[in-house]
CSV table of C-alpha atoms and ligand atoms in Angstrom, one decimal:
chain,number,residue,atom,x,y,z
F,1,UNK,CA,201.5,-97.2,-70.7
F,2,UNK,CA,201.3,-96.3,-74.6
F,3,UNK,CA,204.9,-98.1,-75.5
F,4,UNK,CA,205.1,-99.2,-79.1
F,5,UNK,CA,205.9,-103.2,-79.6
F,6,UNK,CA,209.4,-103.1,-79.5
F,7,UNK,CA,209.7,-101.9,-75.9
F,8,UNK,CA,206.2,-104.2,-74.7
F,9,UNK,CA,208.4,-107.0,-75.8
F,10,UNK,CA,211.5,-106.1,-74.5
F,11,UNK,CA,209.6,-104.9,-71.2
F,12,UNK,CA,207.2,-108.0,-70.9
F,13,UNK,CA,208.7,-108.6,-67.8
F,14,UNK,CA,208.8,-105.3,-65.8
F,15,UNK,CA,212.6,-105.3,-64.3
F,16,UNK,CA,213.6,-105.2,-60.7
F,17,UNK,CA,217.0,-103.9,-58.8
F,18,UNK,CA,219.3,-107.1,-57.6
F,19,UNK,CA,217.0,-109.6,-60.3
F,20,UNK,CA,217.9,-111.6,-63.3
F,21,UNK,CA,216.0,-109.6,-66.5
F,22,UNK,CA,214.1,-112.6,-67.9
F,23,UNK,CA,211.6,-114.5,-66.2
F,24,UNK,CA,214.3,-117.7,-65.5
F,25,UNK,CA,212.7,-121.4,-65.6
F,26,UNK,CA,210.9,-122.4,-62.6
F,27,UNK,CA,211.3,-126.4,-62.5
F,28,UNK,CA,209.0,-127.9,-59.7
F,29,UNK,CA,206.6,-130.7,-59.9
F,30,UNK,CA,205.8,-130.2,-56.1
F,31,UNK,CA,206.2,-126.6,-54.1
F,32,UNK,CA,207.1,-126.3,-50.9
F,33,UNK,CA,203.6,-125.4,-49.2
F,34,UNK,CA,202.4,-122.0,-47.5
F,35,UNK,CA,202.2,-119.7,-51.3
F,36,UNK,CA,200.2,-119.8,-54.6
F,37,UNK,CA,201.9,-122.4,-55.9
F,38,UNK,CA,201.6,-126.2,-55.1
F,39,UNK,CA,201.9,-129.1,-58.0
F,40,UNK,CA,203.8,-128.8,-61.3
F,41,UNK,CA,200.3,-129.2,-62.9
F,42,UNK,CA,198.3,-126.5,-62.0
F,43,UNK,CA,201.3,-124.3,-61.3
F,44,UNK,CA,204.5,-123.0,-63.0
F,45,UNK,CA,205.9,-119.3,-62.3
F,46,UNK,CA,207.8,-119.3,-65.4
F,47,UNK,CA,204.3,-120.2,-67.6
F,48,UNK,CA,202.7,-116.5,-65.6
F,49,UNK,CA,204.9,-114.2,-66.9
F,50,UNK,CA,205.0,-115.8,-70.3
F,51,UNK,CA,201.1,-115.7,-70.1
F,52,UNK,CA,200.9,-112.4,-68.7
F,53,UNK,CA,203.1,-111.4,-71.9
F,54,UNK,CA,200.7,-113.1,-74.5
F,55,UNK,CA,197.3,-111.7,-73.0
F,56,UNK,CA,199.0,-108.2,-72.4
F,57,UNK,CA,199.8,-108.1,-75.8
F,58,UNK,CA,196.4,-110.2,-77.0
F,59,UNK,CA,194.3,-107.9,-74.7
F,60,UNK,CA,193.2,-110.7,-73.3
F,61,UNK,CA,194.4,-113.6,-70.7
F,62,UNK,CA,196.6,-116.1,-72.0
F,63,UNK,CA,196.8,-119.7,-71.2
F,64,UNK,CA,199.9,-121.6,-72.5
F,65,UNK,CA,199.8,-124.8,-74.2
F,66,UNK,CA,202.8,-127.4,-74.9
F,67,UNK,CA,201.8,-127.0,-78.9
F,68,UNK,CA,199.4,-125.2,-81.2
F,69,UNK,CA,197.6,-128.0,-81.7
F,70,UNK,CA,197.4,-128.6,-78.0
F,71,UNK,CA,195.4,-125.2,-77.7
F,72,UNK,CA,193.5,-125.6,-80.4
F,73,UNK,CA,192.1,-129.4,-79.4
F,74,UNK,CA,191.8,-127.7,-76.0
F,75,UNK,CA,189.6,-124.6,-77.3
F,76,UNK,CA,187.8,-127.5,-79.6
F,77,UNK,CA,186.8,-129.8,-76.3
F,78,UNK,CA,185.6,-127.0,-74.1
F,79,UNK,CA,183.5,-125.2,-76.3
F,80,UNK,CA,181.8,-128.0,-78.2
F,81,UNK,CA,179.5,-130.6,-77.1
F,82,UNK,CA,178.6,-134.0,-79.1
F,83,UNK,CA,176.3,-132.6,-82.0
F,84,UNK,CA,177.3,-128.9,-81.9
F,85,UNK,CA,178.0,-127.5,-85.6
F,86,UNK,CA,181.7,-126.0,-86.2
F,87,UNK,CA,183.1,-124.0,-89.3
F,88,UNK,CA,185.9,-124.1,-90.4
F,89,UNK,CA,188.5,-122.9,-93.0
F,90,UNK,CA,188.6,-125.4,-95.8
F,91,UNK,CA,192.3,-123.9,-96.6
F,92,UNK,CA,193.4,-123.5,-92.7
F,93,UNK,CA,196.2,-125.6,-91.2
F,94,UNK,CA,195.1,-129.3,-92.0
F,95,UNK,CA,195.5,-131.1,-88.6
F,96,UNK,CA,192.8,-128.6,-87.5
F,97,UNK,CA,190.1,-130.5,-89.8
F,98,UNK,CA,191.7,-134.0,-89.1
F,99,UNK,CA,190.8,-133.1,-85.6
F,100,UNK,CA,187.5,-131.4,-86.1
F,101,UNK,CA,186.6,-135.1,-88.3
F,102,UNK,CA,187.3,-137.0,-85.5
F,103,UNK,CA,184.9,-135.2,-83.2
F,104,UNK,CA,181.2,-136.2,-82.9
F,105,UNK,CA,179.9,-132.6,-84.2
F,106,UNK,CA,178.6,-131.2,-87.5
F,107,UNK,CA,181.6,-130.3,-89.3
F,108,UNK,CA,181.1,-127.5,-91.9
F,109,UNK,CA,184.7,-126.0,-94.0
F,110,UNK,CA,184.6,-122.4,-96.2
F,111,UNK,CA,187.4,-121.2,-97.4
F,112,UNK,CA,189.1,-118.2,-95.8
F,113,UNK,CA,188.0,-115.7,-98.7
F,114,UNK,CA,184.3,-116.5,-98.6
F,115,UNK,CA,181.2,-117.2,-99.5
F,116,UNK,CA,181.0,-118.0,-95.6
F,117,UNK,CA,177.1,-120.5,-95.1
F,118,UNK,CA,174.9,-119.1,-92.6
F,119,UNK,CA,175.9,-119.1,-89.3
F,120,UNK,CA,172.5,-120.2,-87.6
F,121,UNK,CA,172.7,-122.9,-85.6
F,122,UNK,CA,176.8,-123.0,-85.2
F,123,UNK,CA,178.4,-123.1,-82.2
F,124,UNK,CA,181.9,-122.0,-83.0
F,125,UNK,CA,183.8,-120.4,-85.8
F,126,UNK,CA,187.2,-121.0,-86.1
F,127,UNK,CA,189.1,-118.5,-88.9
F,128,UNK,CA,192.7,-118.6,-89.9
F,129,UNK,CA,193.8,-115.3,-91.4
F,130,UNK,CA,196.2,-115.2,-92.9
F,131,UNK,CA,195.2,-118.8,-93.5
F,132,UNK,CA,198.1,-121.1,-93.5
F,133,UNK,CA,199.3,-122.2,-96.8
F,134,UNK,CA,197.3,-119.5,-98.8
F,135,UNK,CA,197.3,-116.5,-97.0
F,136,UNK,CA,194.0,-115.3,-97.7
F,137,UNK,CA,192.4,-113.0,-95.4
F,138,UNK,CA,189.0,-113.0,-93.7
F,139,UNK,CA,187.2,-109.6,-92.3
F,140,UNK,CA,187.5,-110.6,-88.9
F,141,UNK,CA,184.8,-107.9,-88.0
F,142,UNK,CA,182.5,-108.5,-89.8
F,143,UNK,CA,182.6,-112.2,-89.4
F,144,UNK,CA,182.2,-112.3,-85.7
F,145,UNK,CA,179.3,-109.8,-85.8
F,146,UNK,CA,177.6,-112.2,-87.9
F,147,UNK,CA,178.4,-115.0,-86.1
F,148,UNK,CA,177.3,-113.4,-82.6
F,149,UNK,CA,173.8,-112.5,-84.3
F,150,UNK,CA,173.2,-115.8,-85.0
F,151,UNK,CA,174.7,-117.1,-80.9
F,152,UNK,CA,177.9,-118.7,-82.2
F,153,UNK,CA,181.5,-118.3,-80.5
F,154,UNK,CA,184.2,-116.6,-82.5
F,155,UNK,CA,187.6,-118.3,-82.5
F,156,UNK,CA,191.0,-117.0,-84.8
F,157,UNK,CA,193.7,-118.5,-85.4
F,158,UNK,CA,196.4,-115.6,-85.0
F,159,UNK,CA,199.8,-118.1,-86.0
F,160,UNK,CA,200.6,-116.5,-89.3
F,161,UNK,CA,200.4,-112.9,-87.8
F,162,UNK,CA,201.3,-113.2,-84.6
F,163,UNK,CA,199.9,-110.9,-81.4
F,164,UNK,CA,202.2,-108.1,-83.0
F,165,UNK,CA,200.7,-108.2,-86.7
F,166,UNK,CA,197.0,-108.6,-85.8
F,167,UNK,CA,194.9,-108.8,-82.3
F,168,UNK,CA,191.6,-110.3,-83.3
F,169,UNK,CA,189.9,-110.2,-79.5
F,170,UNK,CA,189.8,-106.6,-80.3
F,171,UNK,CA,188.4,-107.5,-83.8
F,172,UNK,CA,185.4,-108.8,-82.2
F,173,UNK,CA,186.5,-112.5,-82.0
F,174,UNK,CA,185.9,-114.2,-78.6
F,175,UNK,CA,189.0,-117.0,-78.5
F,176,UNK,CA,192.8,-116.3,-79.7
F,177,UNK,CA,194.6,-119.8,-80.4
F,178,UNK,CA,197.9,-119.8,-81.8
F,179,UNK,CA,201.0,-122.2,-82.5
F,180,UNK,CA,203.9,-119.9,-80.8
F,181,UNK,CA,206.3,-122.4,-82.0
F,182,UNK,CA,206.5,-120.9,-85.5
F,183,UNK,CA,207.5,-116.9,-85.5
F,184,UNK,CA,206.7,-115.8,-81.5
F,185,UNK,CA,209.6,-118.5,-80.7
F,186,UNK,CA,211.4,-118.0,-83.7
F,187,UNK,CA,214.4,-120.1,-83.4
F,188,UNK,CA,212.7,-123.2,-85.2
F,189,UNK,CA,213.4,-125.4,-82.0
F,190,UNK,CA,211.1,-125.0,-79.5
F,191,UNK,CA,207.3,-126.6,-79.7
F,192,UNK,CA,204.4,-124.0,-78.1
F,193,UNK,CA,200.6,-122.6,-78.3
F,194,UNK,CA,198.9,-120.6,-76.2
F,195,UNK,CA,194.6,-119.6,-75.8
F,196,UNK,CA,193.7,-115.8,-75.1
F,197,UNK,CA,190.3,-114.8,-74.4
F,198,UNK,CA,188.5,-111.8,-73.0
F,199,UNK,CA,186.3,-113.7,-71.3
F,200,UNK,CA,187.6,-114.7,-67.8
F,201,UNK,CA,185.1,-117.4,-67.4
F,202,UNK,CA,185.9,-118.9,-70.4
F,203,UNK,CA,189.9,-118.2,-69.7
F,204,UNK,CA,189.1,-120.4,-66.7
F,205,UNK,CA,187.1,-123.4,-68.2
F,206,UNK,CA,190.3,-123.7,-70.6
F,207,UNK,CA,193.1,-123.6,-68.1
F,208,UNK,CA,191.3,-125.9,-65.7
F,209,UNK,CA,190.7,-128.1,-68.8
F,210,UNK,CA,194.8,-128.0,-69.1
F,211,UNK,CA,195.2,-128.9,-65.6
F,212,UNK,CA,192.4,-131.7,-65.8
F,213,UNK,CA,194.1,-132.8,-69.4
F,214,UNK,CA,197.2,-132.9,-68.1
F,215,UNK,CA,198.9,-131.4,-71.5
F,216,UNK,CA,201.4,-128.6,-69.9
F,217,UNK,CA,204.2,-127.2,-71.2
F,218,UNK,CA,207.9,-127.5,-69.9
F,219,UNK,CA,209.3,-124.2,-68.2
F,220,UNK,CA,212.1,-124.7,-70.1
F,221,UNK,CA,210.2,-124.4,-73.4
F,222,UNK,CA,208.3,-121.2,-72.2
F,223,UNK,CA,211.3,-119.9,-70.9
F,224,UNK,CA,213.3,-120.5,-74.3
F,225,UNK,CA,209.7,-118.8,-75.9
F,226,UNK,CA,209.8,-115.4,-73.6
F,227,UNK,CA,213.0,-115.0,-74.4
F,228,UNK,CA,212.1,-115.1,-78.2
F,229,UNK,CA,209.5,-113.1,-77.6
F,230,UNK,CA,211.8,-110.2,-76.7
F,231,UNK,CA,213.2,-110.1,-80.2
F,232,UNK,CA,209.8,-110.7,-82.4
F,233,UNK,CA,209.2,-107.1,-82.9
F,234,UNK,CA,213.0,-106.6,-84.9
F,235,UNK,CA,212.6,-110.3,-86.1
F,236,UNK,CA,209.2,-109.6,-87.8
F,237,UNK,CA,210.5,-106.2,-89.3
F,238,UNK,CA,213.4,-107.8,-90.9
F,239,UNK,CA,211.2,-111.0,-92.3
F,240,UNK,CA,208.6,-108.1,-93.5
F,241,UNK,CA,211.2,-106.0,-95.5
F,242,UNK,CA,212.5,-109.3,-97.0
F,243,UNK,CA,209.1,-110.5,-98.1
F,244,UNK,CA,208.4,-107.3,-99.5
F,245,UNK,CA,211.9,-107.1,-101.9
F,246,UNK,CA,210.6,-110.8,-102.2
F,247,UNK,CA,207.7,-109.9,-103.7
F,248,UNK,CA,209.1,-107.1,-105.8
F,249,UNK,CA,211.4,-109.5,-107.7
F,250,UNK,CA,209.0,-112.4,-107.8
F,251,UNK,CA,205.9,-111.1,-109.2
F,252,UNK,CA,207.3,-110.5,-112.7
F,253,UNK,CA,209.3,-113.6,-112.8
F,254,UNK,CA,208.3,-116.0,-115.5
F,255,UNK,CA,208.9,-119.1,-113.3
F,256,UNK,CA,206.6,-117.8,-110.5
F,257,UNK,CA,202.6,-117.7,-110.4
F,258,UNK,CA,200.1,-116.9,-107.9
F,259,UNK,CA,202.6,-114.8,-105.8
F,260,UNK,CA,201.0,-114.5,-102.4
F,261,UNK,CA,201.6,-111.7,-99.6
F,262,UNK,CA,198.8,-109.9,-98.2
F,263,UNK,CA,201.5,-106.6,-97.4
F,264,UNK,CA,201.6,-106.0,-101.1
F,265,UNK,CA,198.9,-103.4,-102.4
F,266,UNK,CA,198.9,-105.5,-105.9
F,267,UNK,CA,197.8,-108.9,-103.4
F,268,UNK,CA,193.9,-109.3,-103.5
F,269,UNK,CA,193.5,-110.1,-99.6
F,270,UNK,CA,195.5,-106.6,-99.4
F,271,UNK,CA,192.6,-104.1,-98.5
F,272,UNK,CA,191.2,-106.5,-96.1
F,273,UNK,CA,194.4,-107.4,-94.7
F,274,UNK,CA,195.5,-103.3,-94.1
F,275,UNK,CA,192.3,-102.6,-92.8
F,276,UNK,CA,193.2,-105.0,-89.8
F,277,UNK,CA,196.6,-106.3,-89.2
F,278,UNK,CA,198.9,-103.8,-87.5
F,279,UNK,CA,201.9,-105.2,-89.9
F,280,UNK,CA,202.6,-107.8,-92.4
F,281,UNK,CA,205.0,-110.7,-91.4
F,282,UNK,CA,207.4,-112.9,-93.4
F,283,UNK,CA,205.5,-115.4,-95.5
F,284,UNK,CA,204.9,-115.3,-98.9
F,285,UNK,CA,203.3,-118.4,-100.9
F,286,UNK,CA,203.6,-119.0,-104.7
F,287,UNK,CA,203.8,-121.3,-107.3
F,288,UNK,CA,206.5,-123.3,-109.1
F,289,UNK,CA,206.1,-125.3,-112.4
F,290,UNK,CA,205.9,-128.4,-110.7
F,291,UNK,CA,207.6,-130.4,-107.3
F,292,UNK,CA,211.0,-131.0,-109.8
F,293,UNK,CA,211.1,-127.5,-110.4
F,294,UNK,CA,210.6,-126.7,-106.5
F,295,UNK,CA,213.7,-129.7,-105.6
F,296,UNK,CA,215.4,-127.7,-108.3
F,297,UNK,CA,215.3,-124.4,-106.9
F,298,UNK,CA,215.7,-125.7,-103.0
F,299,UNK,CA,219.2,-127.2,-104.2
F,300,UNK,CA,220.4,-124.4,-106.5
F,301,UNK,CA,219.8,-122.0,-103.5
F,302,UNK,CA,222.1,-121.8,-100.6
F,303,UNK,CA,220.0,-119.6,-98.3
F,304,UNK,CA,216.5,-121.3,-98.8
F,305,UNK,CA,216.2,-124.1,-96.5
F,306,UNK,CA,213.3,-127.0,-97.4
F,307,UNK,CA,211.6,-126.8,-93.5
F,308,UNK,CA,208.0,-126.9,-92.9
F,309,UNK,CA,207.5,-124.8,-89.9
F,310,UNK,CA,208.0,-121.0,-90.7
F,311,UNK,CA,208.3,-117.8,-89.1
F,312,UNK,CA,212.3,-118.5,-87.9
F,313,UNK,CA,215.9,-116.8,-88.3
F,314,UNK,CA,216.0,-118.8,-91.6
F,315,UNK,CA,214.4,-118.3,-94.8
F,316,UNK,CA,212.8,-121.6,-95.0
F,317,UNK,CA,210.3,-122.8,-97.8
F,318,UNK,CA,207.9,-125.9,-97.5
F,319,UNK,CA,205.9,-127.4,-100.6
F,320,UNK,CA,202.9,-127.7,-98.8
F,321,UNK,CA,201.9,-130.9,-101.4
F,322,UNK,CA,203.9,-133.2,-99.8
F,323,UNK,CA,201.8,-133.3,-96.5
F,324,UNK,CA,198.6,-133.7,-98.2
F,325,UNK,CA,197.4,-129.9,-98.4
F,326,UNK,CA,194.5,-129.6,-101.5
F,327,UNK,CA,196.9,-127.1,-103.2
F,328,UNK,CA,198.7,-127.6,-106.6
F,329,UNK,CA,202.2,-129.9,-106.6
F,330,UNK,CA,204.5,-126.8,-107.1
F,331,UNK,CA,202.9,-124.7,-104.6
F,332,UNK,CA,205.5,-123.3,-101.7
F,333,UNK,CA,204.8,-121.3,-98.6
F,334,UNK,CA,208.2,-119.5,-98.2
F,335,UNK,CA,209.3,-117.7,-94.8
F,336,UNK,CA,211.3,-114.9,-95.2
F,337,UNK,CA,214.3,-115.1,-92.4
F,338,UNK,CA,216.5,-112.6,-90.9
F,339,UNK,CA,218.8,-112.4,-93.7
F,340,UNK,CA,220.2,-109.5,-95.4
F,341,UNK,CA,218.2,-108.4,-98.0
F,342,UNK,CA,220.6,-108.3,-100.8
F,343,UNK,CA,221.7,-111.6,-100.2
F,344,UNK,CA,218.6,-113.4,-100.0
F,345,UNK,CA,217.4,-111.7,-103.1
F,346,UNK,CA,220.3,-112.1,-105.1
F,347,UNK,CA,220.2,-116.1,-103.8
F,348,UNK,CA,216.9,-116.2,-104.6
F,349,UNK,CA,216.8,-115.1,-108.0
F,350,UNK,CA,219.7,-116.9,-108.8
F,351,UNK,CA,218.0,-120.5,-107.7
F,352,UNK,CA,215.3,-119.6,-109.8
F,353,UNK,CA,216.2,-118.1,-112.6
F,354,UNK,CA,217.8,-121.5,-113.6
F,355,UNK,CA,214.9,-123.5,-113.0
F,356,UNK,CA,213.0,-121.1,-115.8
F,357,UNK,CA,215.5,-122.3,-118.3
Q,1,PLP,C1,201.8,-124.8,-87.0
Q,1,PLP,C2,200.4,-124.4,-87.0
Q,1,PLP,C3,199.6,-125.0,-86.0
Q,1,PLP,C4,200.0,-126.1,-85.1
Q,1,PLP,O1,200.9,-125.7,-84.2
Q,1,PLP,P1,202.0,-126.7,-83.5
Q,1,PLP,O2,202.7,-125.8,-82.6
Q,1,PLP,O3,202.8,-127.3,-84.6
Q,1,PLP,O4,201.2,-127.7,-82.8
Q,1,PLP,C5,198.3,-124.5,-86.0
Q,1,PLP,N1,197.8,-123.5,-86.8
Q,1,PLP,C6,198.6,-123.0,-87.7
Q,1,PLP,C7,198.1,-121.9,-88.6
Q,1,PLP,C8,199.9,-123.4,-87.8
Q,1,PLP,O5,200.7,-122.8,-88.7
């Protein structure tokens, strides 16, 4: 069926005469035997039609994880063996090269913009675009065709854009992983991740790796996530149009530098980012003077909340200096909330506007 987002979201789970319309939490650790179904571990009802949601809208299969870090150390463990080479962004999300450090491979970091090193000899590349606190974008086509010349896998990480803004299996890239706690959820107060893949053998090695690890998620979490889920396609349109009148105020303001947001044609990562994202979401990253300035404007403002997750109902904004990103002290990734416009933008300004004084 050809249906645009807002109806695959809304119909993720088809509905039937005489049933509840959401997939309802399944709790069982043990089933009653004789169906599919037969340990908590393996099996959760609840988890399907949350993972037949994702790898619909992926074009892949989906495998849920109880964080995005839990998919990603899960992709990590099944792909690589002890002495494999892995790339990875030097400007991605930071636990993602604590973990890599930690593993016994050849660890090698680029930046999301490039140069990229040769990919002979790699097992796995992992991109990030829009890389998370920069938002820089990589051509995901033309990096996994370069990296399947020379053997290696192909993994994105597709947090910042979600499976609405950009579908990178169809990109070329073997491995989806993303943290669907951040805009998929959306209600900043649920914890998920989730793998897709093409590649049903592949799609198996992880999920049995999940039931071997033992690191499930609660139906309750995936329940409170598909139900999210049915609202991203409105939620991300209200974040974009936000960012965007964002953008228009703050790229001419005299207390702002290095305005980031790959939807504007002024941004540099913008022809890249048009030529394969399917829409732009809600974060925008810039520049204060310095971390006062940044406490200064989070105070003044009544609708910018300091939070370091993104992609929620609130316009939240996260200095990403204080958790040890190698970005400059007054550097803030800002999410764009559901908001009116003219409010947040009149709230905005007015927060910073002082601190330029
Ligand atoms: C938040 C985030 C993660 C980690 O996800 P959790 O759900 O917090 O474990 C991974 N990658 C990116 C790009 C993120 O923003």
């Amino acid at each position: 069926m050809n249906w645009g987002d807002g109806t695959r979201v809304v119909h993720s789970v088809p509905p039937v005469p005489g049933e509840p319309f959401g997939a309802n939490p399944v709790f069982a650790s043990a089933y009653h035997l004789g169906g599919d179904d037969t340990y908590g571990r393996p099996h959760n009802p609840t988890w399907r039609a949350l993972e037949a949601a994702l790898g619909s809208l992926d074009g892949g299969e989906a495998v849920l994880f109880p964080s995005g870090m839990a998919a990603i150390s899960t992709v990590l463990r099944v792909v690589l063996a002890p002495g494999d080479t892995v790339v990875v962004p030097s400007d991605g999300y930071y636990l993602t090269r604590t973990l890599v450090a930690e593993m016994p491979v050849e660890v090698v970091e680029a930046p999301t913009a490039g140069p990229y090193p040769s990919f002979e000899g790699v097992r796995l590349v992992l991109l990030e675009s829009p890389s998370n606190p920069g938002l820089d974008v990589c051509d995901i086509t033309a990096l996994a065709r370069s990296a399947h010349d020379a053997g290696a896998l192909v993994a994105v990480d597709n947090t910042t854009a979600t499976p609405l803004g950009q579908r990178p299996l169809e990109l070329g890239a073997d491995i989806v992983v993303s943290s669907d706690t951040k805009a998929v959820a959306g209600h900043s107060d649920v914890l998920l991740g989730h793998v897709s893949t093409a590649d049903p053998e592949l799609a198996e090695k992880v999920r049995t790796a999940r039931t071997v690890g033992g690191a499930i998620p609660g139906p309750f979490e995936t329940w409170l996530v598909h139900r999210g889920l049915g609202t991203l396609d409105l939620r991300l349109a209200r974040q974009a149009e936000n960012a965007a009148a964002l953008y228009e105020v703050l790229k001419s303001h005299g207390a702002v530098r290095n305005l980031r947001w790959p939807g504007s044609p002024s941004d540099p990562a913008h022809a890249v980012a048009s030529r394969q994202m399917r829409r732009f979401g809600g974060v925008l990253t810039f520049e204060l003077a310095s971390a006062e300035a940044v406490a200064g404007f989070l105070e003044r403002s009544a609708l910018v909340a300091a939070s370091t997750s993104f992609g929620g109902l609130h316009t939240t904004c996260d200095r990403r200096a204080q958790w040890g990103d190698p970005v400059p002290e007054g550097l803030v990734r800002l999410s764009a909330g559901c908001e009116d416009t003219a409010d947040l933008v009149a709230d905005v300004l007015a927060a910073l506007d002082h601190s330029a004084g």
